CSV table of C-alpha atoms in Angstrom, one decimal:
chain,number,residue,atom,x,y,z
A,1485,MET,CA,-21.8,-20.4,9.8
A,1486,ALA,CA,-19.0,-18.7,11.6
A,1487,THR,CA,-18.3,-19.6,15.3
A,1488,THR,CA,-17.0,-17.6,18.1
A,1489,ALA,CA,-13.3,-16.7,17.7
A,1490,GLU,CA,-10.9,-14.9,20.0
A,1491,VAL,CA,-9.1,-12.0,18.3
A,1492,GLY,CA,-6.6,-10.6,20.8
A,1493,ASN,CA,-8.8,-9.6,23.7
A,1494,VAL,CA,-11.9,-9.2,21.5
A,1495,SER,CA,-14.5,-11.9,21.0
A,1496,ALA,CA,-16.0,-12.1,17.5
A,1497,ALA,CA,-19.8,-12.4,17.5
A,1498,PRO,CA,-21.0,-16.0,17.2
A,1499,GLU,CA,-23.0,-17.1,14.1
A,1500,ALA,CA,-22.4,-13.9,12.3
A,1501,GLU,CA,-24.1,-13.4,8.9
A,1502,THR,CA,-21.6,-13.6,6.1
A,1503,MET,CA,-21.3,-12.5,2.5
A,1504,GLN,CA,-18.8,-13.0,-0.3
A,1505,LEU,CA,-16.5,-10.3,-1.6
A,1506,ARG,CA,-14.9,-10.8,-5.0
A,1507,LEU,CA,-11.7,-9.0,-5.8
A,1508,ALA,CA,-8.7,-9.1,-8.2
A,1509,SER,CA,-5.4,-10.9,-7.5
A,1510,GLY,CA,-2.3,-11.8,-9.6
A,1511,ASN,CA,-3.9,-15.2,-10.2
A,1512,GLY,CA,-7.3,-14.0,-11.3
A,1513,PRO,CA,-10.5,-13.1,-9.3
A,1514,ILE,CA,-10.6,-14.4,-5.7
A,1515,THR,CA,-13.4,-14.5,-3.2
A,1516,ARG,CA,-13.2,-13.7,0.5
A,1517,THR,CA,-15.9,-14.4,3.1
A,1518,ILE,CA,-16.9,-11.3,5.1
A,1519,ARG,CA,-18.5,-11.4,8.5
A,1520,ARG,CA,-21.2,-8.8,8.8
A,1521,THR,CA,-20.2,-7.7,12.3
A,1522,PRO,CA,-19.9,-4.1,13.6
A,1523,LEU,CA,-16.7,-2.3,12.6
A,1524,ARG,CA,-14.3,-1.9,15.5
A,1525,ASP,CA,-10.8,-0.7,16.0
A,1526,ALA,CA,-8.0,-3.2,15.7
A,1527,SER,CA,-6.5,-4.6,18.9
A,1528,PRO,CA,-2.7,-4.3,19.4
A,1529,SER,CA,-2.4,-8.0,18.7
A,1530,GLU,CA,-4.1,-7.6,15.3
A,1531,ILE,CA,-2.1,-4.5,14.1
A,1532,PRO,CA,0.9,-4.2,16.4
A,1533,LEU,CA,3.1,-1.1,16.9
A,1534,ILE,CA,6.8,-1.8,16.2
A,1535,ASP,CA,9.7,0.5,17.2
A,1536,ALA,CA,11.7,0.6,14.0
A,1537,SER,CA,14.7,2.5,15.4
A,1538,PRO,CA,16.8,-0.8,15.9
A,1539,LEU,CA,16.7,-1.2,12.1
A,1540,PHE,CA,19.4,1.5,12.0
A,1541,SER,CA,21.5,0.0,14.9
A,1542,ASP,CA,25.0,-1.4,14.3
A,1543,SER,CA,23.9,-4.5,16.3
A,1544,LEU,CA,22.7,-7.4,14.2
A,1545,ALA,CA,20.9,-8.7,17.2
A,1546,ASP,CA,18.9,-5.5,17.4
A,1547,ARG,CA,17.9,-5.7,13.8
A,1548,GLN,CA,17.0,-9.3,14.1
A,1549,GLY,CA,14.7,-8.4,17.0
A,1550,VAL,CA,12.7,-6.0,14.8
A,1551,ALA,CA,12.7,-8.7,12.0
A,1552,ARG,CA,11.0,-11.2,14.4
A,1553,LYS,CA,8.3,-8.7,15.3
A,1554,MET,CA,7.7,-8.0,11.6
A,1555,ARG,CA,7.5,-11.7,10.9
A,1556,ASP,CA,4.8,-12.1,13.6
A,1557,ALA,CA,2.8,-9.3,12.0
A,1558,ALA,CA,3.3,-10.5,8.5
A,1559,THR,CA,2.0,-14.0,9.3
A,1560,ASN,CA,-1.0,-12.7,11.2
A,1561,ASN,CA,-3.0,-9.9,9.5
A,1562,GLY,CA,-0.2,-8.5,7.3
A,1563,PHE,CA,-0.4,-5.0,8.8
A,1564,PHE,CA,1.7,-3.2,11.5
A,1565,TYR,CA,2.5,0.3,12.6
A,1566,ILE,CA,6.1,1.5,12.8
A,1567,SER,CA,7.4,4.3,15.1
A,1568,ASP,CA,10.8,5.9,15.4
A,1569,HIS,CA,11.3,5.2,11.7
A,1570,GLY,CA,13.8,8.0,10.9
A,1571,ILE,CA,11.5,10.2,8.8
A,1572,PRO,CA,11.1,13.6,10.5
A,1573,ALA,CA,7.6,15.0,11.1
A,1574,GLU,CA,8.6,18.1,9.1
A,1575,VAL,CA,9.0,15.9,6.0
A,1576,THR,CA,5.5,14.4,6.2
A,1577,ASP,CA,3.9,17.6,7.4
A,1578,SER,CA,5.4,19.4,4.3
A,1579,ALA,CA,4.1,16.7,2.0
A,1580,HIS,CA,0.7,16.8,3.6
A,1581,GLU,CA,0.5,20.6,3.0
A,1582,ALA,CA,1.7,20.1,-0.6
A,1583,CYS,CA,-1.1,17.5,-1.1
A,1584,LEU,CA,-3.8,19.8,0.1
A,1585,GLY,CA,-2.3,22.6,-2.0
A,1586,PHE,CA,-2.6,20.5,-5.1
A,1587,PHE,CA,-6.0,18.9,-4.6
A,1588,ARG,CA,-7.7,22.2,-3.6
A,1589,GLN,CA,-6.9,23.7,-7.0
A,1590,GLY,CA,-9.6,23.9,-9.7
A,1591,MET,CA,-10.2,21.0,-12.0
A,1592,GLU,CA,-9.0,22.9,-15.0
A,1593,VAL,CA,-5.5,23.1,-13.4
A,1594,LYS,CA,-5.4,19.5,-12.0
A,1595,THR,CA,-6.4,17.8,-15.2
A,1596,LYS,CA,-3.5,19.4,-17.1
A,1597,THR,CA,-1.5,16.5,-15.6
A,1598,ASP,CA,-4.0,13.7,-16.3
A,1599,ALA,CA,-2.5,10.2,-15.6
A,1600,ASN,CA,-5.3,8.0,-16.9
A,1601,LYS,CA,-3.3,6.9,-19.9
A,1602,GLY,CA,-1.9,4.0,-17.9
A,1603,ILE,CA,-0.7,2.8,-14.5
A,1604,LEU,CA,3.0,3.6,-15.2
A,1605,HIS,CA,2.2,7.3,-15.9
A,1606,ASN,CA,2.7,10.1,-13.4
A,1607,GLY,CA,0.1,12.6,-12.5
A,1608,TYR,CA,-3.5,13.2,-11.6
A,1609,ARG,CA,-6.6,10.9,-11.5
A,1610,ALA,CA,-9.8,12.8,-11.3
A,1611,PRO,CA,-13.0,12.0,-9.3
A,1612,GLY,CA,-15.1,9.2,-10.8
A,1613,THR,CA,-12.3,7.6,-12.7
A,1614,GLN,CA,-11.2,4.9,-10.3
A,1615,ARG,CA,-13.0,1.7,-9.2
A,1616,LEU,CA,-10.7,-0.6,-7.4
A,1617,ASN,CA,-13.5,-3.0,-6.5
A,1618,PRO,CA,-16.5,-3.0,-8.9
A,1619,ALA,CA,-18.8,-4.6,-6.3
A,1620,GLU,CA,-18.4,-1.4,-4.2
A,1621,GLY,CA,-18.9,1.1,-7.0
A,1622,VAL,CA,-16.8,4.1,-8.0
A,1623,ASP,CA,-14.1,5.2,-5.5
A,1624,VAL,CA,-14.9,8.6,-3.9
A,1625,ARG,CA,-11.4,10.0,-4.2
A,1626,GLU,CA,-8.8,11.8,-6.3
A,1627,ALA,CA,-5.2,10.7,-6.6
A,1628,TYR,CA,-1.8,11.8,-7.9
A,1629,ARG,CA,1.0,9.4,-8.8
A,1630,ILE,CA,4.7,10.0,-8.5
A,1631,ARG,CA,6.8,7.2,-9.8
A,1632,TYR,CA,10.4,6.3,-8.9
A,1633,ASP,CA,13.1,8.3,-10.8
A,1634,PRO,CA,16.7,7.3,-10.3
A,1635,ARG,CA,17.6,10.9,-10.4
A,1636,MET,CA,15.8,11.3,-7.1
A,1637,ASP,CA,17.7,8.4,-5.5
A,1638,PRO,CA,20.9,9.3,-3.6
A,1639,ALA,CA,22.0,5.6,-3.8
A,1640,VAL,CA,22.3,5.9,-7.6
A,1641,ALA,CA,25.5,7.8,-8.2
A,1642,ASP,CA,25.2,8.0,-12.0
A,1643,PRO,CA,21.7,7.4,-13.5
A,1644,SER,CA,23.2,7.3,-17.0
A,1645,SER,CA,25.2,4.2,-16.1
A,1646,ILE,CA,22.1,2.1,-15.2
A,1647,PRO,CA,22.1,-1.0,-17.4
A,1648,GLU,CA,19.5,-0.7,-20.3
A,1649,HIS,CA,17.6,-3.9,-19.2
A,1650,ALA,CA,16.8,-2.0,-15.9
A,1651,ALA,CA,16.7,1.6,-17.2
A,1652,LYS,CA,13.9,0.9,-19.7
A,1653,TYR,CA,11.4,0.5,-16.9
A,1654,LEU,CA,12.5,3.5,-14.8
A,1655,HIS,CA,11.2,6.5,-16.8
A,1656,ALA,CA,7.6,7.4,-17.1
A,1657,PRO,CA,6.4,9.0,-20.3
A,1658,ASN,CA,5.6,12.2,-18.4
A,1659,SER,CA,7.0,14.2,-15.5
A,1660,PRO,CA,5.4,14.1,-12.1
A,1661,TRP,CA,5.9,17.8,-11.8
A,1662,GLU,CA,3.9,18.8,-14.9
A,1663,SER,CA,1.5,21.7,-14.2
A,1664,THR,CA,2.7,22.1,-10.6
A,1665,GLU,CA,4.7,25.3,-11.2
A,1666,LYS,CA,2.1,27.3,-9.2
A,1667,LEU,CA,3.0,25.2,-6.2
A,1668,PRO,CA,6.7,25.9,-5.7
A,1669,HIS,CA,7.1,23.6,-2.7
A,1670,PHE,CA,5.3,20.6,-4.3
A,1671,LYS,CA,8.4,19.1,-6.0
A,1672,GLU,CA,10.7,20.0,-3.2
A,1673,SER,CA,8.5,18.4,-0.5
A,1674,PHE,CA,8.0,15.2,-2.4
A,1675,VAL,CA,11.6,14.8,-3.5
A,1676,ARG,CA,12.6,15.0,0.2
A,1677,TYR,CA,9.9,12.6,1.2
A,1678,PHE,CA,10.8,10.2,-1.6
A,1679,GLN,CA,14.4,10.1,-0.6
A,1680,ALA,CA,13.6,9.5,3.0
A,1681,SER,CA,11.2,6.7,2.0
A,1682,LEU,CA,13.9,5.0,0.0
A,1683,VAL,CA,16.1,4.8,3.0
A,1684,LEU,CA,13.3,3.4,5.2
A,1685,ALA,CA,12.1,1.0,2.5
A,1686,ARG,CA,15.6,-0.5,1.9
A,1687,ALA,CA,16.0,-0.9,5.7
A,1688,LEU,CA,12.7,-2.7,5.9
A,1689,THR,CA,13.6,-4.9,3.0
A,1690,ARG,CA,16.7,-6.0,4.8
A,1691,ALA,CA,14.7,-6.7,7.9
A,1692,PHE,CA,12.2,-8.8,5.9
A,1693,ALA,CA,15.1,-10.8,4.5
A,1694,LEU,CA,16.3,-11.5,8.1
A,1695,SER,CA,12.7,-12.4,9.0
A,1696,LEU,CA,12.7,-15.1,6.4
A,1697,GLY,CA,15.9,-16.7,7.5
A,1698,LEU,CA,18.0,-15.2,4.7
A,1699,ASP,CA,21.1,-13.1,4.7
A,1700,GLU,CA,20.3,-9.5,5.4
A,1701,ASP,CA,21.5,-8.4,2.0
A,1702,ALA,CA,19.6,-11.1,0.1
A,1703,PHE,CA,17.3,-8.7,-1.7
A,1704,ASP,CA,19.7,-5.7,-2.0
A,1705,ASP,CA,20.3,-6.2,-5.8
A,1706,LYS,CA,16.6,-6.5,-6.4
A,1707,VAL,CA,15.8,-3.1,-5.0
A,1708,GLN,CA,18.8,-1.3,-6.4
A,1709,TYR,CA,16.5,0.1,-9.1
A,1710,PRO,CA,13.1,-0.6,-7.5
A,1711,ASN,CA,9.6,-0.5,-8.7
A,1712,ALA,CA,8.4,2.3,-6.4
A,1713,SER,CA,5.9,5.1,-6.4
A,1714,PHE,CA,3.9,7.5,-4.3
A,1715,ALA,CA,0.1,7.5,-4.5
A,1716,LEU,CA,-1.3,10.8,-3.0
A,1717,ASN,CA,-4.9,10.1,-2.1
A,1718,TYR,CA,-7.5,12.8,-1.5
A,1719,TYR,CA,-10.7,11.6,0.0
A,1720,PRO,CA,-13.6,14.1,0.3
A,1721,PRO,CA,-16.0,13.2,3.1
A,1722,LEU,CA,-18.6,10.5,2.2
A,1723,PRO,CA,-22.1,12.0,2.0
A,1724,GLY,CA,-23.8,11.9,5.4
A,1725,GLY,CA,-20.7,11.0,7.3
A,1726,SER,CA,-20.0,12.6,10.7
A,1727,ASP,CA,-17.8,10.0,12.4
A,1728,SER,CA,-14.3,11.3,13.1
A,1729,SER,CA,-13.0,8.0,14.6
A,1730,GLY,CA,-10.7,5.6,12.9
A,1731,GLY,CA,-13.1,2.7,13.6
A,1732,GLY,CA,-16.7,2.7,14.6
A,1733,GLY,CA,-19.5,5.2,14.7
A,1734,ASP,CA,-23.1,4.9,13.9
A,1735,LYS,CA,-22.9,5.6,10.2
A,1736,ALA,CA,-19.8,3.4,9.7
A,1737,THR,CA,-21.4,0.5,11.6
A,1738,ALA,CA,-24.5,0.8,9.5
A,1739,THR,CA,-22.7,0.6,6.2
A,1740,LEU,CA,-19.7,-1.6,6.8
A,1741,ALA,CA,-20.6,-4.4,4.4
A,1742,PRO,CA,-19.5,-4.3,0.8
A,1743,GLY,CA,-22.5,-4.7,-1.5
A,1744,ASP,CA,-24.9,-2.7,0.7
A,1745,PRO,CA,-26.7,-0.1,-1.6
A,1746,ASP,CA,-25.5,2.9,0.5
A,1747,ALA,CA,-22.1,1.5,1.4
A,1748,ARG,CA,-20.0,4.1,-0.5
A,1749,VAL,CA,-16.3,3.6,-0.4
A,1750,SER,CA,-13.5,6.1,-0.6
A,1751,ILE,CA,-11.3,3.4,-2.1
A,1752,GLY,CA,-12.6,-0.1,-2.7
A,1753,SER,CA,-11.5,-3.4,-1.1
A,1754,HIS,CA,-8.2,-4.5,-2.6
A,1755,THR,CA,-4.7,-5.9,-1.9
A,1756,ASP,CA,-1.5,-4.1,-3.0
A,1757,PHE,CA,0.6,-5.3,-5.9
A,1758,GLN,CA,4.2,-5.2,-4.6
A,1759,LEU,CA,6.4,-6.3,-1.7
A,1760,PHE,CA,5.0,-3.9,0.9
A,1761,THR,CA,3.5,-0.4,1.3
A,1762,ILE,CA,4.4,2.4,3.7
A,1763,LEU,CA,1.4,4.5,4.4
A,1764,TRP,CA,1.2,7.9,6.0
A,1765,GLN,CA,-2.4,8.9,7.0
A,1766,ASP,CA,-3.7,12.1,8.5
A,1767,ASP,CA,-5.7,12.0,11.8
A,1768,ASN,CA,-9.2,11.7,10.2
A,1769,GLY,CA,-9.3,7.9,10.1
A,1770,GLY,CA,-11.1,5.6,7.7
A,1771,LEU,CA,-8.6,2.8,6.9
A,1772,GLN,CA,-10.2,-0.6,7.3
A,1773,VAL,CA,-8.4,-4.0,7.3
A,1774,LEU,CA,-10.0,-7.4,6.8
A,1775,ASN,CA,-8.6,-9.6,9.5
A,1776,ARG,CA,-8.1,-13.4,9.5
A,1777,GLN,CA,-11.6,-14.0,10.8
A,1778,GLY,CA,-13.2,-12.0,8.0
A,1779,GLN,CA,-14.1,-8.9,10.1
A,1780,TRP,CA,-13.5,-5.3,9.1
A,1781,ILE,CA,-11.3,-3.6,11.7
A,1782,GLY,CA,-10.2,0.0,11.8
A,1783,ALA,CA,-6.5,1.0,11.6
A,1784,ARG,CA,-6.9,4.1,13.7
A,1785,PRO,CA,-4.3,6.8,13.0
A,1786,VAL,CA,-1.4,6.8,15.5
A,1787,LYS,CA,0.5,10.1,15.5
A,1788,GLY,CA,4.1,9.8,14.3
A,1789,THR,CA,3.7,6.4,12.8
A,1790,PHE,CA,3.4,4.8,9.4
A,1791,VAL,CA,1.3,1.8,8.6
A,1792,VAL,CA,3.1,-1.0,6.8
A,1793,ASN,CA,1.2,-3.7,4.9
A,1794,ILE,CA,2.3,-6.8,3.0
A,1795,GLY,CA,1.7,-6.8,-0.8
A,1796,ASP,CA,0.8,-9.5,-3.3
A,1797,TYR,CA,4.4,-10.1,-4.4
A,1798,MET,CA,5.6,-10.7,-0.9
A,1799,GLN,CA,2.9,-13.2,-0.5
A,1800,HIS,CA,4.0,-14.8,-3.8
A,1801,ILE,CA,7.7,-15.2,-2.9
A,1802,THR,CA,6.8,-16.5,0.6
A,1803,ASN,CA,4.5,-19.1,-0.7
A,1804,GLY,CA,1.6,-17.5,1.2
A,1805,LEU,CA,3.4,-17.5,4.5
A,1806,TYR,CA,3.2,-13.7,4.6
A,1807,VAL,CA,-0.3,-12.3,4.1
A,1808,SER,CA,-1.3,-9.7,1.5
A,1809,THR,CA,-4.4,-8.4,3.4
A,1810,VAL,CA,-7.5,-6.9,1.9
A,1811,HIS,CA,-8.1,-3.3,3.0
A,1812,ARG,CA,-10.2,-0.3,2.0
A,1813,VAL,CA,-11.1,3.2,3.1
A,1814,GLN,CA,-14.4,4.8,4.1
A,1815,ASN,CA,-14.0,8.5,5.1
A,1816,TRP,CA,-16.9,9.1,7.4
A,1817,SER,CA,-15.1,11.9,9.2
A,1818,GLY,CA,-17.0,14.7,7.6
A,1819,ARG,CA,-13.7,16.3,6.6
A,1820,GLU,CA,-11.3,16.0,3.7
A,1821,ARG,CA,-8.8,13.2,4.3
A,1822,VAL,CA,-5.3,12.7,2.9
A,1823,SER,CA,-3.1,9.6,2.8
A,1824,ILE,CA,0.2,9.1,1.1
A,1825,ALA,CA,1.1,5.5,0.1
A,1826,PHE,CA,4.7,4.6,-0.8
A,1827,PHE,CA,4.5,1.3,-2.9
A,1828,TRP,CA,7.8,-0.7,-2.9
A,1829,GLY,CA,8.9,-3.7,-4.9
A,1830,PHE,CA,11.7,-5.4,-6.8
A,1831,GLY,CA,12.8,-3.7,-10.0
A,1832,LEU,CA,10.5,-4.6,-12.9
A,1833,HIS,CA,13.5,-6.0,-14.8
A,1834,ASP,CA,14.1,-8.6,-12.1
A,1835,SER,CA,12.3,-11.8,-11.3
A,1836,CYS,CA,11.8,-14.0,-8.2
A,1837,ARG,CA,10.5,-17.3,-7.3
A,1838,VAL,CA,9.1,-18.8,-4.1
A,1839,LEU,CA,11.9,-18.8,-1.5
A,1840,ASP,CA,13.2,-22.2,-0.4
A,1841,SER,CA,13.0,-21.1,3.2
A,1842,CYS,CA,9.2,-20.6,2.9
A,1843,VAL,CA,8.4,-24.1,1.6
A,1844,ALA,CA,8.1,-26.6,4.5
A,1845,GLU,CA,8.8,-30.2,4.1
A,1846,GLY,CA,6.0,-31.9,2.2
A,1847,GLU,CA,4.7,-28.6,0.8
A,1848,GLU,CA,4.7,-27.6,-2.8
A,1849,ASN,CA,5.4,-24.2,-4.5
A,1850,LYS,CA,2.0,-22.5,-4.9
A,1851,TYR,CA,3.4,-20.0,-7.5
A,1852,ASP,CA,5.8,-20.2,-10.5
A,1853,GLU,CA,8.8,-18.0,-11.0
A,1854,MET,CA,8.1,-15.0,-13.2
A,1855,ARG,CA,9.5,-11.7,-14.2
A,1856,CYS,CA,8.4,-8.8,-12.1
A,1857,ILE,CA,7.1,-6.8,-15.1
A,1858,ASP,CA,5.0,-9.8,-16.1
A,1859,TRP,CA,3.6,-10.1,-12.6
A,1860,PHE,CA,2.9,-6.4,-12.5
A,1861,ASN,CA,1.1,-6.4,-15.8
A,1862,ARG,CA,-0.9,-9.5,-15.1
A,1863,ARG,CA,-2.0,-8.1,-11.7
A,1864,PHE,CA,-3.1,-4.9,-13.4
A,1865,GLU,CA,-4.9,-6.6,-16.2
A,1866,ASN,CA,-6.8,-8.9,-13.8
A,1867,MET,CA,-8.0,-5.8,-11.9
A,1868,LEU,CA,-9.2,-4.3,-15.2
A,1869,ASP,CA,-10.9,-7.6,-16.3
A,1870,LEU,CA,-12.8,-7.7,-13.0
A,1871,SER,CA,-14.0,-4.2,-13.5
A,1872,GLU,CA,-15.2,-4.9,-17.0
A,1873,GLN,CA,-17.1,-8.0,-15.8
A,1874,LYS,CA,-19.2,-5.9,-13.5
């Protein structure tokens, strides 16, 4: 049985009932122990707020200061907020409006850009077609995927000169702008947002390198042609929901445990595939993070910030030092909710191994070196296998 644990300034309930949560990983199904305790908001020590403006300072010491804070967060719960990140509110506001404009269209329009042919396709995923965690049922959401295209990347001067071994992974079979001609600002909004996200993601990548005791440019070549994409998520309100907070509320508390018959999920419990994710969320709340003590905690929206979380591949290369944390969404707000996730990783043509700086004396490598495309495919296939086993 669990015992009392201090989490920041919050005491976890002693002898809490637990249950097992099964989910996919890059190494097959894994199980996490969940404490069936009331959902609460995260404390600042669990999901800290980090001022990202020093990332763009000319001072190495300033950039190292941010890197140290990122390391603390990455070795704790693997989630943190960033403020002063350099992406203007007008960029995210425009993208938010573009999202709503798309998802409020009729199904006959949205399904013209169906993306259910595969994970590397652009486009729309309809209600009832996604189940990130089979134990929690079908996700109550719609989604739209926009993959990285080097023609959107200001850092790529000539896309035609990209080496073939990298270029073959950079073009989706279909355009992300198919059937959006009735939304003239959709493409414009997301090209701007994509370009701004690329700048921020590369700055964060350099900070993560510093945080691991590496040269700041250690990963620059690996993200020259990155595996990156947007997932635009549209969450209708869960039936019966009326809680507008990011954390608790009577309904959310009553149904916080995966496996409960009425515990519908907007998106099921999962970890992200890649290095890290930069998430914009509206003010309706619903994001939940599984902390180190096995408790669900709410990542309440903080105006003007992004949420950054560690992904599986970052955990892989750091030998488990940095935590790829389980998270999910339950939209009990009673309103439609939008989030925009920017997934970021090394180019699929590249490979990486466990970093020497992450293996302490006497420890062994937990993971083998592998190509990024092989990791990505294996991670996706393991998710499908888990779904088929349900």
